[in-house]
Coordinates of C-alpha atoms and ligand atoms in Angstrom, one line a residue:
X6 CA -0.7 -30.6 0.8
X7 CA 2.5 -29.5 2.8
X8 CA 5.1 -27.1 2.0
X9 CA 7.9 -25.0 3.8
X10 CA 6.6 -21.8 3.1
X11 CA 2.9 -20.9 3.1
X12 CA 2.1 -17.0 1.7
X13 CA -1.5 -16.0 2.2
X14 CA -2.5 -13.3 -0.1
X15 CA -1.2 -13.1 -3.7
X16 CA -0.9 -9.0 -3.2
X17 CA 2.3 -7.1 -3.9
X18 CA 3.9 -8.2 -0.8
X19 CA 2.3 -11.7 -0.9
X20 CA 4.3 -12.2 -4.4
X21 CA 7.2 -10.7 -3.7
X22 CA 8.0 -12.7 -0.5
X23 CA 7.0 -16.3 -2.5
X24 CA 9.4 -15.3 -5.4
X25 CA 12.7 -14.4 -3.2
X26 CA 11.6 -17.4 -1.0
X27 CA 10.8 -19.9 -4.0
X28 CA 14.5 -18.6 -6.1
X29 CA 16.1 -20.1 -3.0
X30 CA 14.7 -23.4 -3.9
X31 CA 12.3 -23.9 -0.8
X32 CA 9.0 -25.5 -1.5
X33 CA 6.7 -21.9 -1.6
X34 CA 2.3 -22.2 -2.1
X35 CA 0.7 -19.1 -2.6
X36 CA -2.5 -18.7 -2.3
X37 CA -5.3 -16.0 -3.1
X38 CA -8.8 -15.7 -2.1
X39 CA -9.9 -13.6 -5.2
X40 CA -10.8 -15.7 -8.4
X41 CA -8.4 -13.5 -10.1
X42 CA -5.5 -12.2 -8.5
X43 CA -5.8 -8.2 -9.1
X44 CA -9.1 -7.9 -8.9
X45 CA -11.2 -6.1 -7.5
X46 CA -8.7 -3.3 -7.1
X47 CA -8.8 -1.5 -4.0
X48 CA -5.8 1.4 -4.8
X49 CA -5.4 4.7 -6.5
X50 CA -2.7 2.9 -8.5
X51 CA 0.2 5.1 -8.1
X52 CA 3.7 4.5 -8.0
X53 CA 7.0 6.4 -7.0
X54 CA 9.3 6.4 -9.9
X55 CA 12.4 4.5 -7.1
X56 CA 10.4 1.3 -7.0
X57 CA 11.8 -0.5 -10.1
X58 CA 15.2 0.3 -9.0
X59 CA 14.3 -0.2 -5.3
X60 CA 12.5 -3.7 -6.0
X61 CA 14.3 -5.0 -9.1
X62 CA 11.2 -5.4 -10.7
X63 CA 11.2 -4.8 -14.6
X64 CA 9.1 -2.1 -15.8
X65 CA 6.3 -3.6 -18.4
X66 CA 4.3 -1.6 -20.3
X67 CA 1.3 -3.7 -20.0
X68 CA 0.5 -2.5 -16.6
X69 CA 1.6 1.3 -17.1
X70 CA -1.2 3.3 -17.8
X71 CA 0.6 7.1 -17.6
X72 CA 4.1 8.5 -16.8
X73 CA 3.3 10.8 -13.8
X74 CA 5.6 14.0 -13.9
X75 CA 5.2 15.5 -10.4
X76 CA 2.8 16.2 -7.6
X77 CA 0.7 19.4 -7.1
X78 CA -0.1 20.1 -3.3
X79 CA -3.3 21.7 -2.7
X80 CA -5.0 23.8 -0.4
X81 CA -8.5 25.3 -2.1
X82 CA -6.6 27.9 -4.3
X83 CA -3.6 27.7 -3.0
X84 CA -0.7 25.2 -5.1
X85 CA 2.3 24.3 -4.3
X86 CA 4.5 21.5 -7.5
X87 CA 6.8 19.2 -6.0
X88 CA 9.5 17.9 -8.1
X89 CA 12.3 16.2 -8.5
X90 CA 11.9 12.4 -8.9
X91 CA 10.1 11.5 -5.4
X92 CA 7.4 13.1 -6.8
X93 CA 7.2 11.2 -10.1
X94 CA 6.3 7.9 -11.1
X95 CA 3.0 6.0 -12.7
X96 CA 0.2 5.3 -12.4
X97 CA -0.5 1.6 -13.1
X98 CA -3.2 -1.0 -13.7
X99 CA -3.3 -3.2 -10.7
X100 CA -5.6 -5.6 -12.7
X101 CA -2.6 -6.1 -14.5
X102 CA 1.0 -5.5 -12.5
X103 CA -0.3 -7.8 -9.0
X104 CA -1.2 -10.9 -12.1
X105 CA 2.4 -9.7 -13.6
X106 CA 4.1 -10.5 -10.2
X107 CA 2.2 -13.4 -8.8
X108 CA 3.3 -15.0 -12.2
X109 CA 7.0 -13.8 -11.1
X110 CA 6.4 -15.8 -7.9
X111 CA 5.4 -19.1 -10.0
X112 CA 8.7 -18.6 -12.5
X113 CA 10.5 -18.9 -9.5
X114 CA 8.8 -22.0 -8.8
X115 CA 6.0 -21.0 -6.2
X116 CA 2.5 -22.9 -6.7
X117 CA 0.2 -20.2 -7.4
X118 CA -3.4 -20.8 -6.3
X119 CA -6.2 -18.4 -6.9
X120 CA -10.0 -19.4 -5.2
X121 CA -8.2 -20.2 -2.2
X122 CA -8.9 -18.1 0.8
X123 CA -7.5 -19.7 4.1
X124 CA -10.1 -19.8 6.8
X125 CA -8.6 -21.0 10.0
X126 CA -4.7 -22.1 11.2
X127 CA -3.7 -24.7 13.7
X128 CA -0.7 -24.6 15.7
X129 CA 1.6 -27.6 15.4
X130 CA 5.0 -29.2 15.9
X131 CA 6.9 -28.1 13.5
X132 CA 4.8 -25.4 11.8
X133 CA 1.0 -24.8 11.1
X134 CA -2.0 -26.7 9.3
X135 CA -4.1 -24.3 7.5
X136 CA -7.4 -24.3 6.5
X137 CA -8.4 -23.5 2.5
X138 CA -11.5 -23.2 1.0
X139 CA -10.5 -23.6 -2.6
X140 CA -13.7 -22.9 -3.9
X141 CA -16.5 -25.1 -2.1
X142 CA -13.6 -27.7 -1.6
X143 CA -11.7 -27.7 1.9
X144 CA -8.4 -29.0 2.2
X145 CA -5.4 -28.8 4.8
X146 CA -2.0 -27.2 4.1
X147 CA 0.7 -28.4 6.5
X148 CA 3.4 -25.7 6.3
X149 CA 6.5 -25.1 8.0
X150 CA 6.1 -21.8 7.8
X151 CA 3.4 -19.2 6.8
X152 CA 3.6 -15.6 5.7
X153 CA 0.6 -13.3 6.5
X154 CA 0.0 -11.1 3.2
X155 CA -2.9 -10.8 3.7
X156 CA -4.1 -7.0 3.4
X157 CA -5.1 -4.7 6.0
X158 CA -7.7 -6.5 7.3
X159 CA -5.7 -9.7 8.1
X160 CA -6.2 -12.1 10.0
X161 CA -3.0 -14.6 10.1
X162 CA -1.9 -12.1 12.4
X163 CA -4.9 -12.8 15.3
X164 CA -5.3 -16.1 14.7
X165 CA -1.5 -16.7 15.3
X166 CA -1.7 -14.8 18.5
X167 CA 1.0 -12.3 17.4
X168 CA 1.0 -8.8 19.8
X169 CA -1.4 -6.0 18.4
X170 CA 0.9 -3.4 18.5
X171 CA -1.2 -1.5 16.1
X172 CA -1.0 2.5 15.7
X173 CA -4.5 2.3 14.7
X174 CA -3.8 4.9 12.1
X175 CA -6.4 4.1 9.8
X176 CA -7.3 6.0 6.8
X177 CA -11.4 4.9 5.5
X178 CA -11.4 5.6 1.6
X179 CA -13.4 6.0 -1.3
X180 CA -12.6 6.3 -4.9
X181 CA -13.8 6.1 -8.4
X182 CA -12.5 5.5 -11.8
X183 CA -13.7 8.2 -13.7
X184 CA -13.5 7.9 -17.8
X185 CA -14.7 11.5 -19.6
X186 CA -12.8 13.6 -18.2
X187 CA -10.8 16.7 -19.3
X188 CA -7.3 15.5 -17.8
X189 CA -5.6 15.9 -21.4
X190 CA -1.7 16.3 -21.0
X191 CA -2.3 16.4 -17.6
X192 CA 0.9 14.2 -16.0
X193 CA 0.8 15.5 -12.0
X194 CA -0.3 13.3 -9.2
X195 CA -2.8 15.9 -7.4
X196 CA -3.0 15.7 -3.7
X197 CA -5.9 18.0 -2.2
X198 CA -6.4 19.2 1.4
X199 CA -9.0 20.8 3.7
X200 CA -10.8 21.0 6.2
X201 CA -13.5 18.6 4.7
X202 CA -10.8 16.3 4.7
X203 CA -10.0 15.5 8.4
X204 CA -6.8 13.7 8.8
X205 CA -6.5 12.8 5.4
X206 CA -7.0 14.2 1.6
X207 CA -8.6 13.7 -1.7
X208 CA -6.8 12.7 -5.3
X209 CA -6.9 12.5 -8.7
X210 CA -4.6 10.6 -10.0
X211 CA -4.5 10.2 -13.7
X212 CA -4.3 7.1 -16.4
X213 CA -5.0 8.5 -19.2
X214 CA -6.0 11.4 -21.2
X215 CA -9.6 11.2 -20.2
X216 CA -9.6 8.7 -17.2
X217 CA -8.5 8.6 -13.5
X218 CA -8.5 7.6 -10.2
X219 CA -10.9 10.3 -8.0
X220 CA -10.8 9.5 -4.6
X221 CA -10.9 10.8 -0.8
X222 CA -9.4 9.3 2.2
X223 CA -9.8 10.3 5.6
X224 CA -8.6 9.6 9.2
X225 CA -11.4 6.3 10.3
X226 CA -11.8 7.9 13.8
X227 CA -13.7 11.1 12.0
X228 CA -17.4 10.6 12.0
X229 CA -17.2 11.6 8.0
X230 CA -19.6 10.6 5.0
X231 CA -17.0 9.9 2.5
X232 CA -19.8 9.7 -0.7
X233 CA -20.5 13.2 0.2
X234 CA -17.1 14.4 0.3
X235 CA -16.2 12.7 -2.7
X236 CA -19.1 14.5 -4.1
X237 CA -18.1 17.5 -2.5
X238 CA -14.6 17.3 -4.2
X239 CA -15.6 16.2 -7.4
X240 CA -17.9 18.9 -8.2
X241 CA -17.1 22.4 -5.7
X242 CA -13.1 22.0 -5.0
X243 CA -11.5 24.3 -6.9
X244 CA -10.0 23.6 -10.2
X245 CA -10.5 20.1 -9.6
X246 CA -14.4 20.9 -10.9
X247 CA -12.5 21.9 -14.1
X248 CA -10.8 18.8 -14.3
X249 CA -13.5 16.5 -13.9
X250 CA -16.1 18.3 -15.7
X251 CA -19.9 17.7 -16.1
X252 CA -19.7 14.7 -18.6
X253 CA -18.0 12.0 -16.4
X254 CA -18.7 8.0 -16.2
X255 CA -17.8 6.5 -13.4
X256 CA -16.8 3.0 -14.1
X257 CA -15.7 1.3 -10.8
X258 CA -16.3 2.5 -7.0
X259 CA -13.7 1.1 -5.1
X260 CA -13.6 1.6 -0.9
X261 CA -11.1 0.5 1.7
X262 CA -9.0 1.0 4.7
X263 CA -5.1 1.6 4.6
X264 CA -3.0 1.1 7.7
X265 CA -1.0 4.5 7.4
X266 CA 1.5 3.7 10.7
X267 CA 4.8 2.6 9.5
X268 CA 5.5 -1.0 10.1
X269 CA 4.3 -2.8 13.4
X270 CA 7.0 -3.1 16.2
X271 CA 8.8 -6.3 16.0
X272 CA 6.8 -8.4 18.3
X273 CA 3.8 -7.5 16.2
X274 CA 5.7 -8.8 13.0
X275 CA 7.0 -12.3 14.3
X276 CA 6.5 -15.0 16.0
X277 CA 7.4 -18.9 15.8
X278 CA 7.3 -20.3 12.6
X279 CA 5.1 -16.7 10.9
X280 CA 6.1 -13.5 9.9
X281 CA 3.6 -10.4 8.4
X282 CA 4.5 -8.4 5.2
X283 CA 2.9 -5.4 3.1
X284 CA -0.6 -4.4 4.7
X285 CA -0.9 -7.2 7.6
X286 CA 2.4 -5.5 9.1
X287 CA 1.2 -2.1 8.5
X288 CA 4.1 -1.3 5.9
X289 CA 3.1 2.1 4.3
X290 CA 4.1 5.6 4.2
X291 CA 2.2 7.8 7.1
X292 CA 1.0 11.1 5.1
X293 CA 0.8 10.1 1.8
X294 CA -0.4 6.7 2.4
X295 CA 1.5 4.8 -0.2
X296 CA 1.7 1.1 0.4
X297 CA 2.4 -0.8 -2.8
X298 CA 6.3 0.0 -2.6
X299 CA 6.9 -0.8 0.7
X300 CA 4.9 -3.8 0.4
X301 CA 7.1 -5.0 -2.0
X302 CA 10.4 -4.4 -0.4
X303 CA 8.8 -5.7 2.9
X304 CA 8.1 -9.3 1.2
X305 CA 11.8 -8.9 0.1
X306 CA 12.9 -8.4 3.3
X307 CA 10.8 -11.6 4.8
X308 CA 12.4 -13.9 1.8
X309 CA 15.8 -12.9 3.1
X310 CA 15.1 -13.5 6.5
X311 CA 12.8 -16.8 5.8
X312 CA 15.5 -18.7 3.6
X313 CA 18.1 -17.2 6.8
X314 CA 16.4 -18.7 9.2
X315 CA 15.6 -22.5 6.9
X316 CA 19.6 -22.4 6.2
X317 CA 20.0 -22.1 10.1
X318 CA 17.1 -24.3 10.9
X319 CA 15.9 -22.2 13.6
X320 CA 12.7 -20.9 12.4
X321 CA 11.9 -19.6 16.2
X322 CA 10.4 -16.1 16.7
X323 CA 14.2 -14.9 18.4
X324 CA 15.7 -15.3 15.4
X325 CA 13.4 -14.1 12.9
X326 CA 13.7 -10.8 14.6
X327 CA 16.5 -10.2 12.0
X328 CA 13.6 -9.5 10.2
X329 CA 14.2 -6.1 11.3
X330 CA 17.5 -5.4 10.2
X331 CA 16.7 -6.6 6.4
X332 CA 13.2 -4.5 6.0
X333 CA 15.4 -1.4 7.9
X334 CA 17.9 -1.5 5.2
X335 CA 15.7 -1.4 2.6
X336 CA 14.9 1.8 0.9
X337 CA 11.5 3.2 -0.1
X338 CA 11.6 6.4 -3.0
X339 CA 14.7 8.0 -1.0
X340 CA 13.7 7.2 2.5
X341 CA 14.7 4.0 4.4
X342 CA 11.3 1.7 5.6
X343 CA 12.5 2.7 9.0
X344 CA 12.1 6.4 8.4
X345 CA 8.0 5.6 7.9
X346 CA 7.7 5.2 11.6
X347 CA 9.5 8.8 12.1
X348 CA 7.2 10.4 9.6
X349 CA 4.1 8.9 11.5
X350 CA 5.4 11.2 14.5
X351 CA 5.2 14.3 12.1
X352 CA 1.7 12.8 10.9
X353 CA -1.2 14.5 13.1
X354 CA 1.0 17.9 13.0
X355 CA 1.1 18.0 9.3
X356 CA -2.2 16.7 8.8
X357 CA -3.5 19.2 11.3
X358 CA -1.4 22.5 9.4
X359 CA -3.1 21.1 6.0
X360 CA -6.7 20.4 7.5
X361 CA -7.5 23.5 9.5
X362 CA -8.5 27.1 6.9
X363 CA -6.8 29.5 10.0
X364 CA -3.7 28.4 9.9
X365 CA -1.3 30.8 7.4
X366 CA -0.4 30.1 4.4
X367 CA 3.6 29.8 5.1
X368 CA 3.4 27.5 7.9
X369 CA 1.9 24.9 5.0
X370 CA 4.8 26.1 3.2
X371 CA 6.8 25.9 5.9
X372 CA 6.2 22.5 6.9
X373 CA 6.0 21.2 3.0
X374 CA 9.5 22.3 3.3
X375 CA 10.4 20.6 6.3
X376 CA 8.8 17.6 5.1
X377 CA 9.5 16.9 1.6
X378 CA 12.8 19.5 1.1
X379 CA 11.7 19.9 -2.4
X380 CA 8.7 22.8 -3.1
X381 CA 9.4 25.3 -5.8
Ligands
FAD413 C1 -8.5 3.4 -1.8 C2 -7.0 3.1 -1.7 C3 -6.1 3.7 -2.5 C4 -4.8 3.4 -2.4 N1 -3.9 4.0 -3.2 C5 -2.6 3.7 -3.2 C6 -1.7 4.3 -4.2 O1 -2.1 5.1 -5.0 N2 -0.4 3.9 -4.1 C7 0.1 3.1 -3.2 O2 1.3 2.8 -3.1 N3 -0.7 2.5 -2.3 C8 -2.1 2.8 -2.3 N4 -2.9 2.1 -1.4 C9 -2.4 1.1 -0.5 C10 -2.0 -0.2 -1.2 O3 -3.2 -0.6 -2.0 C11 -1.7 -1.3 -0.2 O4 -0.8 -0.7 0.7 C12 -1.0 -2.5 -0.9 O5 -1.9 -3.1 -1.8 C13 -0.6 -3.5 0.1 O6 -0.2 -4.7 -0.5 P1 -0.3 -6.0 0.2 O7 0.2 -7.1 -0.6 O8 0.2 -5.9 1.6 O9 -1.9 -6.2 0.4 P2 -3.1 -6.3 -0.6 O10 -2.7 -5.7 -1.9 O11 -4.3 -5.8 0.1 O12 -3.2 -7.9 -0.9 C14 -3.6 -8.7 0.1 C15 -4.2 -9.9 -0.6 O13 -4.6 -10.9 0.3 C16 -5.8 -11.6 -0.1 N5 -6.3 -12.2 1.1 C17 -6.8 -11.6 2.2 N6 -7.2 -12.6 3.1 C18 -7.0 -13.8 2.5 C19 -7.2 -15.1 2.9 N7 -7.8 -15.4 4.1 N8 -6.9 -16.1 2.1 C20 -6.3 -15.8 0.9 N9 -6.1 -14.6 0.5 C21 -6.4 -13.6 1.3 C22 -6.6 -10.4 -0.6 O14 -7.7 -10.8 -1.4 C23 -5.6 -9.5 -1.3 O15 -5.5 -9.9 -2.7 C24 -4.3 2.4 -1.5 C25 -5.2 1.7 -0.7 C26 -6.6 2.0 -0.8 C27 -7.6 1.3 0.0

């Protein structure tokens, strides 16, 4: 098989980057390791109200669960709303909306292949062979160019030899979706802190009137049990307990890691003939750890730069460093993608302010304000 542009990983970013690329009327493959593209989930599901407009992505309502209001801040008893529309948005079915834009990709004329998990690359002439297992059979895809979308654990990246200029800022996770609980009209994202917690916080996000996403996430260097804390969380932190309440189902424990950096430098980005989006390039938001958005506009950003560099035929790592430009441009809720590399500088600090019992209550309102301009 050959093409010009091979994406590995039919994620957000993975889709996004084959549809701008395959509009342009370059020959795209996509390809998916998963038997069905969605699935298993490994997300809380929510969404900033910006990203339609941001992404140009239609809103469907076959993968919007609930309209999300605004986010409660928590510390123990203490609660802090945030509104205004950066704190809104949805919660989603990922099952659904990654399906919903892989299908997007193949509209636009990408070949969309699920079963197919690439397994080794090869460095040649004028591109890359790579090596898919599409279910037990193995075949060779000869591409001009490849896009590493694949997740946080990537490995297009390594096996590419691109620099590892990795923040390392790794948040371990572990969630569940929860059915039977008393969330009712309940339409706030809720965001919990403390010192259980270390560099990270807990969730519950909601999907529906009795079902939601309950998870904790938590800086990977702390040596933390993270069923116990969910544990902890689910049944002692305060009003949560309420929320949940004693009759719960859990009906899906999902972990995972997410790279909460801000994108990669540059050099750990591009090189000849490959370029990393979403995940792979570290693309999400330091403190709350959103990645789905900038995903997106970060396999946006790639399709610009991709069908930039086939128009000029120079597909050489110098030139894709323009790759840089287009992502910086492109805005994320209110903030610029840039910007998530100046928040991971604020990071530790506001992690340590919302982590740590000792520490007054004004400085958490104090730096809620600094940070997000928007408590009541
Ligand atoms: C527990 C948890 C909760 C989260 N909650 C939220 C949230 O509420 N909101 C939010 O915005 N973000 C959240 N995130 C982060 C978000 O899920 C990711 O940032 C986002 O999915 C990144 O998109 P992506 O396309 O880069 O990667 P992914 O969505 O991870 O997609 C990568 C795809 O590549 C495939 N793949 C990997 N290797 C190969 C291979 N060798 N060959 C073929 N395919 C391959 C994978 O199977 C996967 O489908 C959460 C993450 C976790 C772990």
């Amino acid at each position: 098989m050959e093409c010009d542009v091979l994406v590995v990983g039919a994620g957000p970013s993975g889709s996004l980057a084959a549809k701008t690329i395959a509009e342009s009327g370059l020959n795209v493959i996509l390809i998916e390791r998963n038997k069905k593209i969605g699935t298993p989930v490994r997300c809380a599901e929510g969404i900033s109200a910006y990203l339609f407009k941001d992404t140009g992505i239609k809103k469907h309502n076959s993968f919007l669960c609930r309209k999300i209001k605004g986010t409660k801040i928590y510390f123990y008893n203490e609660q802090y709303i945030l509104s205004g529309k950066t704190w809104q948005g949805y919660v989603i079915d990922r099952k659904i909306f990654d399906p919903y834009l892989a299908k997007l990709a193949q509209k636009a004329g990408a070949k969309v292949f699920s079963n197919a998990n690439a397994v080794e690359m090869k460095r040649v002439k004028n591109g890359w062979i790579v090596g898919v297992n599409f279910g037990k059979i193995k075949k060779q895809i000869e591409a001009k160019f490849v896009i590493g979308a694949d997740g946080v654990e990537s490995k297009i990246g390594k096996w590419a030899g691109l620099e590892d200029n990795s923040n390392r800022g790794l948040f371990k996770c572990l969630e569940y979706e929860m059915d039977d609980l008393n969330i009712g009209k309940n339409d706030k994202f809720h965001i919990c802190f403390g010192q259980e917690f270390p560099g990270g916080y807990a969730w519950v996000f909601p999907k529906s009137k009795t079902r939601a996403n309950v998870g904790v996430g938590v800086n990977v260097k702390k040596n933390a049990n993270l069923k116990q804390l969910l544990d902890f969380f689910i049944n002692k932190y305060p009003n949560i307990n309420k929320m949940i309440g004693g009759n719960y189902k859990i009906l899906e424990t999902r972990g995972g890691l997410i790279p909460a950096n801000g994108p990669k430098k540059i050099d750990g980005l591009v090189g000849d003939n490959i370029l990393l989006v979403g995940d792979a390039g570290e693309f999400v938001e330091p403190i709350t750890a959103e990645g789905i958005e900038p995903a997106m506009l970060s396999g946006i950003a790639a399709g610009e730069t991709i069908i930039e560099a086939f128009r000029k035929k120079d597909l050489r790592k110098n030139f894709l460093k323009i790759y840089e430009q287009k992502y910086k441009k492109k805005h994320y809720s209110n903030v610029k993608l840039d910007e998530l590399n100046k928040i991971k500088i604020y990071s530790n600090l506001f992690f340590y302010i919302f982590n740590k019992k000792y520490i007054p209550k004004r400085i958490r309102k104090l730096s809620l304000n600094f940070l997000f301009n928007s408590i009541k």
